[in-house]
GROMACS .gro file of C-alpha atoms in nm:
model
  371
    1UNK     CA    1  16.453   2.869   4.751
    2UNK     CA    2  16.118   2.739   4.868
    3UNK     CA    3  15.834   2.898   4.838
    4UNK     CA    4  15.748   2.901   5.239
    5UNK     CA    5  15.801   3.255   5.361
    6UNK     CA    6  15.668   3.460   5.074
    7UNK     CA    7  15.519   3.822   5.117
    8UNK     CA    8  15.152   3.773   5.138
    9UNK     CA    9  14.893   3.988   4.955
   10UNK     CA   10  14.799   4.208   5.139
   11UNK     CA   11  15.206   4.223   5.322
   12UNK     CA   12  15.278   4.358   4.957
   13UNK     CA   13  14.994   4.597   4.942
   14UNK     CA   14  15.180   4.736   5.258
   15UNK     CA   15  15.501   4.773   5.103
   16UNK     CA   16  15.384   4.941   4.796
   17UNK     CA   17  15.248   5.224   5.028
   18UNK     CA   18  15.571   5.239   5.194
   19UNK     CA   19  15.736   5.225   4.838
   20UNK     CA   20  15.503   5.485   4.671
   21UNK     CA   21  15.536   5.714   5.028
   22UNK     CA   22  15.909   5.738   5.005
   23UNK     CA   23  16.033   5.494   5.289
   24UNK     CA   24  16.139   5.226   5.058
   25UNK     CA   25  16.404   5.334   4.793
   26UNK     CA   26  16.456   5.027   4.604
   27UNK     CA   27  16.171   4.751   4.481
   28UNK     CA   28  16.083   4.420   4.611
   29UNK     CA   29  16.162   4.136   4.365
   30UNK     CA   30  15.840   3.982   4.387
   31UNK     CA   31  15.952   3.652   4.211
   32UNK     CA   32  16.245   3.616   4.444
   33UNK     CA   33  16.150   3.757   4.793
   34UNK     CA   34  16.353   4.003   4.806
   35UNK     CA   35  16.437   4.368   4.807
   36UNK     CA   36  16.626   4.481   4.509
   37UNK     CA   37  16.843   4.837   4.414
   38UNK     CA   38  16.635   4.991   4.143
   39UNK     CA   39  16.753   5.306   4.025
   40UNK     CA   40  16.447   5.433   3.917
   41UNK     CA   41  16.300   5.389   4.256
   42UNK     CA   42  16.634   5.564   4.410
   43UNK     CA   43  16.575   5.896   4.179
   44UNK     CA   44  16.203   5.877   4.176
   45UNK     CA   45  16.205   5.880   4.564
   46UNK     CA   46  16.471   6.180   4.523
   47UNK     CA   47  16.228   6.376   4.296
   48UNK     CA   48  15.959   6.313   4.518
   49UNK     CA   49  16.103   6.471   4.812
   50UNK     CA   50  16.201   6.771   4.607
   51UNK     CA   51  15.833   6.799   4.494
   52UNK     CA   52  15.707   6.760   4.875
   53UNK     CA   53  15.981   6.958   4.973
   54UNK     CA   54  15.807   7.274   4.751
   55UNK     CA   55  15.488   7.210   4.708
   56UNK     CA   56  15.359   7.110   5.089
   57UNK     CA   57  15.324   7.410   5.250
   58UNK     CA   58  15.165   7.553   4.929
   59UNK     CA   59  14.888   7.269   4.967
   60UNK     CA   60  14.888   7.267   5.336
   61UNK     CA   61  14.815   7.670   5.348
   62UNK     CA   62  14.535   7.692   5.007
   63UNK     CA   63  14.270   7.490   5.241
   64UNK     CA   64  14.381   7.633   5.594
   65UNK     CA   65  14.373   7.979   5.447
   66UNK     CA   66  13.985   8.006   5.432
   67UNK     CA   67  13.898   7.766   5.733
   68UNK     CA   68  13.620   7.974   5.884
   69UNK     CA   69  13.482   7.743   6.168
   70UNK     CA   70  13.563   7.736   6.460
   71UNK     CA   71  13.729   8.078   6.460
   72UNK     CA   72  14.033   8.133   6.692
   73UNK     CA   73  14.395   8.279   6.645
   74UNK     CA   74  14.496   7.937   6.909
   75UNK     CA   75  14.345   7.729   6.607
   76UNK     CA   76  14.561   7.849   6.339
   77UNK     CA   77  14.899   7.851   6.524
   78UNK     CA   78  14.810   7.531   6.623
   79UNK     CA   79  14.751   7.432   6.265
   80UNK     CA   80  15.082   7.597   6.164
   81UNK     CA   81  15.259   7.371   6.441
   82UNK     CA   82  15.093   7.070   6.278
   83UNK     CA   83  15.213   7.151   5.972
   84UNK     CA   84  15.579   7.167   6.099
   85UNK     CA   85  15.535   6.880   6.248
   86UNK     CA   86  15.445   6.674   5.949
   87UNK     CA   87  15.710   6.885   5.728
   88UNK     CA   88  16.025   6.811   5.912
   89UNK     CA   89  15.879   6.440   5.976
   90UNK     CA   90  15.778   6.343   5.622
   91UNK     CA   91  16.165   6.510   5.515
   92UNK     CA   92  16.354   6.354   5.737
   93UNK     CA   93  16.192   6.019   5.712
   94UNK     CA   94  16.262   6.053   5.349
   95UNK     CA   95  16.642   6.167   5.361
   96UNK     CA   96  16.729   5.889   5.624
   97UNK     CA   97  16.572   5.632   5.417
   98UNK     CA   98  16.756   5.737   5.102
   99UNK     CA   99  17.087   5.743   5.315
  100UNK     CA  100  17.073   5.432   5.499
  101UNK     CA  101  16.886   5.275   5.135
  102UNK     CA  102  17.169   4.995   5.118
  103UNK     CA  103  17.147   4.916   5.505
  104UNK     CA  104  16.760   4.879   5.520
  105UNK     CA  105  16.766   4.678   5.184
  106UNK     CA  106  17.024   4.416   5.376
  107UNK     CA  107  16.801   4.423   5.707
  108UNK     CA  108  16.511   4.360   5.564
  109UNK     CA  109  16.648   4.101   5.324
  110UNK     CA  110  16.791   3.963   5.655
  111UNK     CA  111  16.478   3.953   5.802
  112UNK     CA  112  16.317   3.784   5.495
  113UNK     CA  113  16.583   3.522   5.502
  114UNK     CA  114  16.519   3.441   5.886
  115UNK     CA  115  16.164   3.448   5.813
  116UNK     CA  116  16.196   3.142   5.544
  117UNK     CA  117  16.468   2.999   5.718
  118UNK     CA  118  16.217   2.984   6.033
  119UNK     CA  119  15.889   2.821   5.824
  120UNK     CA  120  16.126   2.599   5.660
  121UNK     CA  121  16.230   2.455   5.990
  122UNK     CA  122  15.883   2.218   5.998
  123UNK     CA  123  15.687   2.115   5.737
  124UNK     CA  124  15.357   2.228   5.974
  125UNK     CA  125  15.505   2.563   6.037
  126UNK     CA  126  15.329   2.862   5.974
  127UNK     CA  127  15.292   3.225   6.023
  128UNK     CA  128  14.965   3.375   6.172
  129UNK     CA  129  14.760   3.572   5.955
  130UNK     CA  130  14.615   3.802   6.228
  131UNK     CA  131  14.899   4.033   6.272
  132UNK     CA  132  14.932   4.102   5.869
  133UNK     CA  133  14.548   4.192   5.902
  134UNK     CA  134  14.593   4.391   6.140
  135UNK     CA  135  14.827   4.586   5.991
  136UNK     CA  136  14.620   4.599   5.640
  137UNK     CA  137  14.328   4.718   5.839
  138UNK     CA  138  14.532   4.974   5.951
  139UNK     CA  139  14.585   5.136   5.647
  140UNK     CA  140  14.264   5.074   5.543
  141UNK     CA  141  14.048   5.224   5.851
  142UNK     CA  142  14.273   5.430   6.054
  143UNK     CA  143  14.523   5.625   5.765
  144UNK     CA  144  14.284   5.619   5.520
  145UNK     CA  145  13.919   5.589   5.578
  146UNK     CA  146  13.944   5.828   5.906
  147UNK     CA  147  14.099   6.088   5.679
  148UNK     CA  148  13.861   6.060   5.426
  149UNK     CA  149  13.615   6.135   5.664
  150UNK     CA  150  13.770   6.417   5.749
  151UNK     CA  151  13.767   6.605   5.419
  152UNK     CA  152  13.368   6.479   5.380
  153UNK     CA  153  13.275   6.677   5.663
  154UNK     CA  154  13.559   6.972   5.626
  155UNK     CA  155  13.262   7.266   5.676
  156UNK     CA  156  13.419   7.517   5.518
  157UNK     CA  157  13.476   7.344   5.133
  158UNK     CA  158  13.133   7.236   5.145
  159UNK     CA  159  13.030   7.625   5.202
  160UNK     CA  160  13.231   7.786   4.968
  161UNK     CA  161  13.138   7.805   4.610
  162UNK     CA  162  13.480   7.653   4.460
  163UNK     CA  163  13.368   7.337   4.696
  164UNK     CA  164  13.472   7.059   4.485
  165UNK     CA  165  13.813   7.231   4.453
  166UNK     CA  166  13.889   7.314   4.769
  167UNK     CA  167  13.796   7.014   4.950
  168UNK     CA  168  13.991   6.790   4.682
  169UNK     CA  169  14.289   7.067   4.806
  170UNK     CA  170  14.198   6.975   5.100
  171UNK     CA  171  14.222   6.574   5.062
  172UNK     CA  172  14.554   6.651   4.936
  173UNK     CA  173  14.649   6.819   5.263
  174UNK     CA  174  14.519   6.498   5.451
  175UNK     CA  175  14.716   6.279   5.277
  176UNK     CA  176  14.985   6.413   5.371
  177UNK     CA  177  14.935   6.415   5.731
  178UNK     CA  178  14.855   6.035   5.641
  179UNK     CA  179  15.217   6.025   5.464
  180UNK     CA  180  15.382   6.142   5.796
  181UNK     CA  181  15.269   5.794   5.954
  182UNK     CA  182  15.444   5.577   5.690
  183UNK     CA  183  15.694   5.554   5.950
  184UNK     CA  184  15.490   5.383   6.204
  185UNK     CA  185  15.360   5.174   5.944
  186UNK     CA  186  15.722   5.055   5.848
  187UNK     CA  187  15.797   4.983   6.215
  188UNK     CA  188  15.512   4.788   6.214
  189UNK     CA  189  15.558   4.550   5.961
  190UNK     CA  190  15.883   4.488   6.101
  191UNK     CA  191  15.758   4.454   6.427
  192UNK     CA  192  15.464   4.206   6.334
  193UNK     CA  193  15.761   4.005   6.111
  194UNK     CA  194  15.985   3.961   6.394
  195UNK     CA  195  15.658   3.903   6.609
  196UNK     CA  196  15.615   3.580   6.366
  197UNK     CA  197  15.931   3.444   6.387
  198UNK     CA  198  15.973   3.454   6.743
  199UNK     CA  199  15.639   3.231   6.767
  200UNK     CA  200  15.787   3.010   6.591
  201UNK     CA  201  16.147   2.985   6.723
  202UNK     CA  202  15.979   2.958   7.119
  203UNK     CA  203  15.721   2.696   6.998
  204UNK     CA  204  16.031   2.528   6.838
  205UNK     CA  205  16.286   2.543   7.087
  206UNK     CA  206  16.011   2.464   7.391
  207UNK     CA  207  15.979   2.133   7.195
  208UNK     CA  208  16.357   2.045   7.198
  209UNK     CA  209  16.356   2.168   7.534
  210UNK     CA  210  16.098   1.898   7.694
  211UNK     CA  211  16.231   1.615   7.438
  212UNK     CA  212  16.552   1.440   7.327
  213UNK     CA  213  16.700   1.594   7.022
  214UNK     CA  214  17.008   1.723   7.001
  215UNK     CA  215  17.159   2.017   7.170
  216UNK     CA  216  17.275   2.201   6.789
  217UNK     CA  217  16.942   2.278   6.719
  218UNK     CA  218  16.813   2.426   7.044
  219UNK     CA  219  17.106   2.687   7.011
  220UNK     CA  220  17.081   2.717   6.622
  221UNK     CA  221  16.699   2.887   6.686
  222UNK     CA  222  16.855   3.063   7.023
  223UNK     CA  223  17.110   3.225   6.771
  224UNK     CA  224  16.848   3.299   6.505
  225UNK     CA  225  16.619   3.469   6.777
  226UNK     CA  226  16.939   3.677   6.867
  227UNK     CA  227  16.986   3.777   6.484
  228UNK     CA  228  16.599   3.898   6.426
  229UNK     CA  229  16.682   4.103   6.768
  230UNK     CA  230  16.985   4.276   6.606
  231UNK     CA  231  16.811   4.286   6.299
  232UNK     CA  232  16.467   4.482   6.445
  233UNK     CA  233  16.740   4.681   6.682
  234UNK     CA  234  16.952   4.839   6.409
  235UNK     CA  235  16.623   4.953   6.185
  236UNK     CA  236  16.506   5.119   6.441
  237UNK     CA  237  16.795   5.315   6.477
  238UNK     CA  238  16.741   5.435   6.122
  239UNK     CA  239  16.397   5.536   6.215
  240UNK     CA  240  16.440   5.660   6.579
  241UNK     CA  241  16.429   6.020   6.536
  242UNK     CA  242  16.087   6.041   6.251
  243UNK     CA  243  15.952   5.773   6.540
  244UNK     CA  244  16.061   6.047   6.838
  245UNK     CA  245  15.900   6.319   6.667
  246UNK     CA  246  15.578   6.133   6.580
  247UNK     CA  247  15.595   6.033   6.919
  248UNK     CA  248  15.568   6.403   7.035
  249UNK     CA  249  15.336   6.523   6.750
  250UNK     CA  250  15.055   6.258   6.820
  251UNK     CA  251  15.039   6.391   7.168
  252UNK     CA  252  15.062   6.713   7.042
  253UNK     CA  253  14.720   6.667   6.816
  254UNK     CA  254  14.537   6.450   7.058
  255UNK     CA  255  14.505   6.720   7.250
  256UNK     CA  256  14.489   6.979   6.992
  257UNK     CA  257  14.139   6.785   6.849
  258UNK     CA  258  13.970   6.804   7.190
  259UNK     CA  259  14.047   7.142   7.189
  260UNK     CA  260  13.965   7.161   6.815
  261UNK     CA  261  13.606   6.983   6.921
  262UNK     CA  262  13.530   7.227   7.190
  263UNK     CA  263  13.579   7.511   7.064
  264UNK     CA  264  13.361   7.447   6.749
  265UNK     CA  265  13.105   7.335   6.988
  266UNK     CA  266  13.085   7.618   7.167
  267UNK     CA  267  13.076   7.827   6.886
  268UNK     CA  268  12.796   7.614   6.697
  269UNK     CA  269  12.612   7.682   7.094
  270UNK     CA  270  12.679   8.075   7.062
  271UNK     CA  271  12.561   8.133   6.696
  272UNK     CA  272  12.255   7.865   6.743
  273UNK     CA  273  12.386   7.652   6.443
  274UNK     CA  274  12.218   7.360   6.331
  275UNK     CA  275  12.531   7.191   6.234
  276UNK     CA  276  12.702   7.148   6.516
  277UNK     CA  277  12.668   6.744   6.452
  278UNK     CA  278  12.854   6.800   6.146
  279UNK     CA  279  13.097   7.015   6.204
  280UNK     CA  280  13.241   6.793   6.513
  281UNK     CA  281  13.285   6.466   6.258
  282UNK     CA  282  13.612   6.630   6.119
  283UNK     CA  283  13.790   6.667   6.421
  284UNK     CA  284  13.695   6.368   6.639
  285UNK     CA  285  13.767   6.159   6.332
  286UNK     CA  286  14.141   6.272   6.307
  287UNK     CA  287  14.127   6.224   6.671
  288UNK     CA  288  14.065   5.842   6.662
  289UNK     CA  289  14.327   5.817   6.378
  290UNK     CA  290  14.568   5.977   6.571
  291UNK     CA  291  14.473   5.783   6.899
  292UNK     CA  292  14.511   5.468   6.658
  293UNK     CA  293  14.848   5.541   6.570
  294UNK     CA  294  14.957   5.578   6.930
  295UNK     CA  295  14.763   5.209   7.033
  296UNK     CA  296  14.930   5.030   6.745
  297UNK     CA  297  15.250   5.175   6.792
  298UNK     CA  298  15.234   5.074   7.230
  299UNK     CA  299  15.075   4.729   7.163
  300UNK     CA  300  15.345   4.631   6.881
  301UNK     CA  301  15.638   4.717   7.067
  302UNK     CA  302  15.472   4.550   7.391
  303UNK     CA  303  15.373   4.219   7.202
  304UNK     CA  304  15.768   4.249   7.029
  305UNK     CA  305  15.906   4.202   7.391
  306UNK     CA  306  15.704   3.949   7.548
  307UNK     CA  307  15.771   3.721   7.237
  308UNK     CA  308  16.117   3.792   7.299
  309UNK     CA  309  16.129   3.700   7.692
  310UNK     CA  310  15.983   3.352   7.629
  311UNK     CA  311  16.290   3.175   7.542
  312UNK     CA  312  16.442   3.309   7.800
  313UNK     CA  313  16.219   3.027   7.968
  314UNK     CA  314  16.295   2.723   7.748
  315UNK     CA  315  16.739   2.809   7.727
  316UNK     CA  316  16.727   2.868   8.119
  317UNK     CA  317  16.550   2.519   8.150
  318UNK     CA  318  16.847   2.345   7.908
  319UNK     CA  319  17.117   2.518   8.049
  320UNK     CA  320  17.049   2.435   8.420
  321UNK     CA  321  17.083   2.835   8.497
  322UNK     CA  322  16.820   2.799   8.851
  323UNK     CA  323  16.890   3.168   8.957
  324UNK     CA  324  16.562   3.292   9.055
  325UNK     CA  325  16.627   3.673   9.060
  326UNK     CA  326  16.384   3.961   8.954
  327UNK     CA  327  16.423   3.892   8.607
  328UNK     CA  328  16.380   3.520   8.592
  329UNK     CA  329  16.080   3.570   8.836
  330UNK     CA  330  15.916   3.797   8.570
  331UNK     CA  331  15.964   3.573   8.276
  332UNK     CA  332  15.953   3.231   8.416
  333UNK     CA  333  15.613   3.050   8.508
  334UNK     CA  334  15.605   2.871   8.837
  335UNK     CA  335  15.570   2.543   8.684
  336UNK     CA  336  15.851   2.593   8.476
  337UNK     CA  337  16.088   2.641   8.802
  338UNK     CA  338  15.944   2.390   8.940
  339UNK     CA  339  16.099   2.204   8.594
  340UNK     CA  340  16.401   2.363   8.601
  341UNK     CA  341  16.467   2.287   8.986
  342UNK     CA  342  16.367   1.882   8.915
  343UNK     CA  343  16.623   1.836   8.616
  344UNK     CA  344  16.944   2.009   8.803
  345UNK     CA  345  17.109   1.687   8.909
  346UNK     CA  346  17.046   1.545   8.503
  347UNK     CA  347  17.199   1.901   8.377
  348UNK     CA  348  17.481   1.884   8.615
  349UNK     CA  349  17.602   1.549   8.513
  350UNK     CA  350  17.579   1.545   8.137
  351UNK     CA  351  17.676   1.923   8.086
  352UNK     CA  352  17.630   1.940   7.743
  353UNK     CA  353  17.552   2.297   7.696
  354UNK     CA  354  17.833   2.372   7.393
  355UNK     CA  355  18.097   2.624   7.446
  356UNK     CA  356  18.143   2.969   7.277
  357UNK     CA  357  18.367   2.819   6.988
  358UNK     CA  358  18.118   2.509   6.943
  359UNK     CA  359  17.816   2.814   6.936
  360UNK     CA  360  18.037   3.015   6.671
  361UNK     CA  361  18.119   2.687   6.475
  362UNK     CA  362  17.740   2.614   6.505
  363UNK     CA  363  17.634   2.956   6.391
  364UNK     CA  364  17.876   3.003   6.039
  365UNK     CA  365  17.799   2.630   5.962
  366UNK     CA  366  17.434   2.683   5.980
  367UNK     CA  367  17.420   3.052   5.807
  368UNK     CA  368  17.644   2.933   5.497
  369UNK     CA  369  17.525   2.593   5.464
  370UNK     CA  370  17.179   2.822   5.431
  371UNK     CA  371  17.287   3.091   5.199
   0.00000   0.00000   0.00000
C-alpha cells in the first residue's frame, strides 16, 4: 500500500483523544493505516466506563458542593441538570461505541481505504491541511484551553483554604464536561475526511467531464462518492442519539451561562465586590466553548453537503439529464446549463452513459482489483 493517504500528525493526536475518551475501542495500526481489534483497548474502555460510571457524580458534586458565588437555588438545579446531561451522554456514547466496536472499525477502515484510493488517483493529488487544523485547534482552544480557563478563575477554590485541592477537583469536573464532546469531535473528523475526498472526486470527475477520457472512470469516482456517503450515513447512525442529546444540552447551557453571568453580576453590584471582572471569566468562557461546539458542529455538516451537491453538476452534464427543476436550479451554475443545454445533440447520439450491469461490473472490478 502506498504511503499517500496516511493519518497526519496532528489527525493522530485526534484519535488518541477519542481513543483515551472511550469512543474508539480498538487501536489504530499506525504502520498500516488502519484500525485494529485490540483487546486491551476493548476491556480498558469497559473499565473505564465502570470507573466514570461511579466515580462522576462523586467528582461532579465535591466542587459544586461549596460553590458560593453567585448564590441561587435556579443555579444549582441547573448545575444538577448539567450534570445529567453529561452523565447519560458520556455513558451512552461509551456503550454504543463498545457495541457497534466491529462496525465503526470497518467504516472507518472504509473510509481510510477511499481516502488512499482517492490521493492515489493522481500523482498531484492532495488533501488540504486546513480542515485537520481546524479540527486540532479545536481541541486545543475550544475543549481544552476554554476549560482551563474556567477552573483558573473558579472563585470559590481560590477562596477556600484547601484551594489547590479543590480547584484540581474541580479541573477534574471540567474535563469531563470536555469528555461529553468527544462525540462531536468524532463526527468531525469524519466529516472533515469525507469533506477531503469529495474535493477530490468533484475536481476529478469535473476534469473527465470537460475532456475525452473514458466514460469508466467518470462513474468509478461517481460510485466512490456514493460509498463515502453510505459510509458517513451509517456512523452517524451509531452516534445519532449522544449527537441529539448534545444537541439539546448545548442549548441548554448557552443559555444557562448568560444566566450564570447575570446573576453573578448582579450580585458582585449588590455586595459592592471588587471582583466582579473575575468572577464573570468562568462562565463566559464555558460559554464560548459551548457556542464553539454548536458553530463547528453547523458549519461541518453544512460544508459536508455542499461538497456533496457538486457532482451532481459534472454527472448531470455527462449524462445529458437537462431537467431544470428546483433541485438542479439550486446546484447547477448558469454557465453550466448553458453547457449542458449546448452538448444535448452530442449526448443524444453517442449515448454512452453505461447501464446498471456495466455500473455493477464497473464497481466489483474496481473495489477487488483495489483490495
Amino acid at each position: 500500500m502506498a504511503s499517500k493517504g496516511m493519518l497526519t500528525a496532528m489527525e493522530k493526536c485526534c484519535v488518541w483523544v477519542l481513543m483515551v475518551c472511550g469512543l474508539l475501542p480498538f487501536r489504530l495500526n499506525a504502520s498500516e493505516n488502519r484500525f485494529v481489534l485490540s483487546t486491551a483497548h476493548y476491556w480498558g474502555n469497559m473499565a473505564g466506563t465502570v470507573v466514570y460510571a461511579f466515580t462522576a457524580p462523586w467528582l461532579f458534586w465535591v466542587p459544586v458542593s461549596r460553590v458560593v458565588h453567585p448564590s441561587t437555588p435556579l443555579n444549582y438545579y441547573m448545575m444538577v441538570i448539567q450534570f445529567l446531561f453529561m452523565y447519560i451522554v458520556v455513558i451512552m456514547s461509551r456503550v454504543k461505541a463498545v457495541a457497534n466496536r466491529e462496525k465503526l472499525r470497518q467504516l472507518l477502515n472504509a473510509l481510510l481505504a477511499l481516502r488512499e484510493q482517492t490521493l492515489q488517483g493522481s500523482p498531484d493529488a492532495s488533501f488540504a491541511p486546513t480542515l485537520v487544523r481546524k479540527l486540532f485547534v479545536k481541541l486545543i482552544v475550544f475543549d481544552l484551553g476554554m476549560l482551563l480557563l474556567c477552573a483558573s478563575f473558579f472563585r470559590t477554590f481560590l477562596d477556600l483554604k484547601l484551594s489547590l485541592f479543590y480547584s484540581f477537583m474541580g479541573f477534574l469536573n471540567l474535563l469531563q464536561v470536555s469528555s461529553m464532546n468527544v462525540a462531536i469531535n468524532f463526527l468531525l473528523f469524519v466529516l472533515y475526511n469525507a469533506i477531503n475526498i469529495y474535493t477530490l472526486i468533484n475536481a476529478r470527475c469535473k476534469d473527465l467531464v470537460y475532456g475525452s477520457k473514458a466514460t469508466k472512470e467518470t462513474v468509478r469516482l461517481y460510485l466512490m462518492h456514493t460509498e463515502t456517503t453510505l459510509i458517513v450515513q451509517s456512523i452517524v447512525e451509531v452516534v445519532s442519539m449522544p449527537i441529539l442529546l448534545l444537541s439539546i444540552f448545548y442549548f441548554f447551557i448557552i443559555v444557562f451561562s448568560i444566566f450564570y453571568t447575570y446573576t453573578s453580576v448582579v450580585q458582585d453590584l449588590q455586595t459592592g465586590s471588587l471582583n466582579a471582572l473575575r468572577n464573570v471569566i468562568n462562565p463566559i468562557s464555558f460559554f464560548i466553548s459551548e457556542v464553539a461546539q454548536v458553530y463547528f458542529l453547523v458549519s461541518a455538516s453544512a460544508m459536508f453537503t455542499g461538497y456533496a451537491q457538486k457532482i451532481i453538476s459534472c454527472v448531470s452534464l455527462y449524462t445529458g439529464r437537462i431537467s431544470d427543476g428546483p433541485a438542479d436550479q439550486a446546484v447547477l451554475s448558469s454557465d453550466e446549463r448553458k453547457r449542458k443545454k449546448k452538448n444535448k445533440q452530442t449526448n443524444k447520439q453517442t449515448n454512452n452513459f453505461p447501464t446498471l450491469n456495466n455500473v455493477c461490473s464497473i464497481y466489483f472490478t474496481d473495489r477487488i482489483a483495489y483490495y
